[in-house]
Amino acid sequence: MSELEQEAPRRWRRFSEEFKRDAVRLVVEEGYTFKAAAAAVGVGDQSLRAWHAKFAPARPPCGENASVEELRDEVARLRKQLKRAELEREILKKATAYFAKESL
């Protein structure tokens, strides 16, 4: 028998609505990427994207009708998200350099 035939059948896991909302909150409020948030809670990123579409609060587009407070909140959220992305990028750069050095 091959390895694939010996594996146990994959079972569908069920998650509570609260669990799903908490996972979505990582993306919406904490600035996690879908991939990072999914890894943190142990689910697939496509599942998290589906939960996001279902549970994330609708954000009105910022435009001419947006208040100054809404724009400030949006800027703060985007800065937080950018800071996290920059940190992730720096970590990946250092890891890449480390593994490149190790392979020599």
Coordinates of C-alpha atoms in Angstrom, one line a residue:
M1 CA 0.0 0.0 0.0
S2 CA 1.2 3.5 -0.7
E3 CA 1.5 6.2 2.0
L4 CA -1.7 7.9 0.7
E5 CA -3.8 4.8 1.1
Q6 CA -2.5 4.3 4.7
E7 CA -3.4 7.8 5.9
A8 CA -6.5 8.2 8.0
P9 CA -9.5 9.8 6.2
R10 CA -9.6 13.5 6.7
R11 CA -12.4 14.6 9.0
W12 CA -14.3 17.8 8.8
R13 CA -13.7 20.0 11.8
R14 CA -16.5 22.1 13.1
F15 CA -15.8 25.5 14.7
S16 CA -18.1 27.6 16.8
E17 CA -19.3 30.9 15.6
E18 CA -17.3 32.6 18.4
F19 CA -14.1 30.9 17.3
K20 CA -14.7 32.1 13.7
R21 CA -15.4 35.6 14.9
D22 CA -12.2 35.6 17.0
A23 CA -10.2 34.4 14.1
V24 CA -11.6 37.2 11.9
R25 CA -10.9 39.7 14.6
L26 CA -7.1 38.9 14.3
V27 CA -7.3 40.1 10.7
V28 CA -9.6 43.0 11.1
E29 CA -8.4 44.5 14.4
E30 CA -4.9 43.1 15.0
G31 CA -3.7 43.6 11.4
Y32 CA -2.7 39.9 10.8
T33 CA -2.5 38.7 7.3
F34 CA -5.0 36.0 6.4
K35 CA -2.1 33.4 6.2
A36 CA -0.6 34.4 9.5
A37 CA -4.0 34.5 11.3
A38 CA -5.0 31.1 9.8
A39 CA -1.7 29.6 11.0
A40 CA -2.1 31.1 14.4
V41 CA -5.5 29.5 14.9
G42 CA -4.8 26.3 13.0
V43 CA -7.1 26.6 10.0
G44 CA -6.7 27.0 6.3
D45 CA -6.5 30.6 5.0
Q46 CA -9.3 29.9 2.5
S47 CA -11.6 29.0 5.4
L48 CA -10.6 32.2 7.2
R49 CA -11.3 34.2 4.1
A50 CA -14.8 32.7 3.9
W51 CA -15.4 33.5 7.6
H52 CA -14.1 37.1 7.0
A53 CA -16.6 37.5 4.2
K54 CA -19.4 36.4 6.5
F55 CA -18.5 38.0 9.8
A56 CA -16.3 41.0 9.2
P57 CA -18.0 44.3 9.7
A58 CA -18.6 46.1 6.5
R59 CA -16.3 49.1 6.2
P60 CA -17.7 52.0 4.4
P61 CA -15.4 53.3 1.7
C62 CA -13.5 56.4 2.8
G63 CA -14.2 59.3 0.5
E64 CA -15.7 62.7 0.4
N65 CA -18.5 61.8 2.8
A66 CA -16.2 60.3 5.5
S67 CA -15.8 62.3 8.7
V68 CA -12.3 63.4 9.9
E69 CA -12.6 60.9 12.8
E70 CA -13.3 58.0 10.4
L71 CA -10.4 59.0 8.2
R72 CA -8.1 59.2 11.3
D73 CA -9.2 55.7 12.4
E74 CA -8.6 54.4 8.9
V75 CA -5.1 55.9 8.8
A76 CA -4.3 54.5 12.2
R77 CA -5.5 51.0 11.2
L78 CA -3.5 51.1 8.0
R79 CA -0.4 52.3 9.8
K80 CA -0.7 49.4 12.2
Q81 CA -1.2 47.0 9.3
L82 CA 1.8 48.5 7.5
K83 CA 4.0 48.2 10.6
R84 CA 3.1 44.6 11.0
A85 CA 3.8 43.8 7.3
E86 CA 7.2 45.6 7.6
L87 CA 8.1 43.5 10.7
E88 CA 7.1 40.3 8.9
R89 CA 9.2 41.3 5.9
E90 CA 12.3 42.0 8.1
I91 CA 11.9 38.6 9.8
L92 CA 11.7 36.9 6.4
K93 CA 14.8 38.8 5.2
K94 CA 16.8 37.7 8.2
A95 CA 15.5 34.1 7.9
T96 CA 16.4 34.0 4.2
A97 CA 19.9 35.3 4.9
Y98 CA 20.4 32.8 7.7
F99 CA 19.3 29.8 5.6
A100 CA 21.4 31.0 2.6
K101 CA 24.4 31.2 4.8
E102 CA 23.7 27.7 6.3
S103 CA 23.5 26.2 2.8
L104 CA 27.0 27.3 1.8

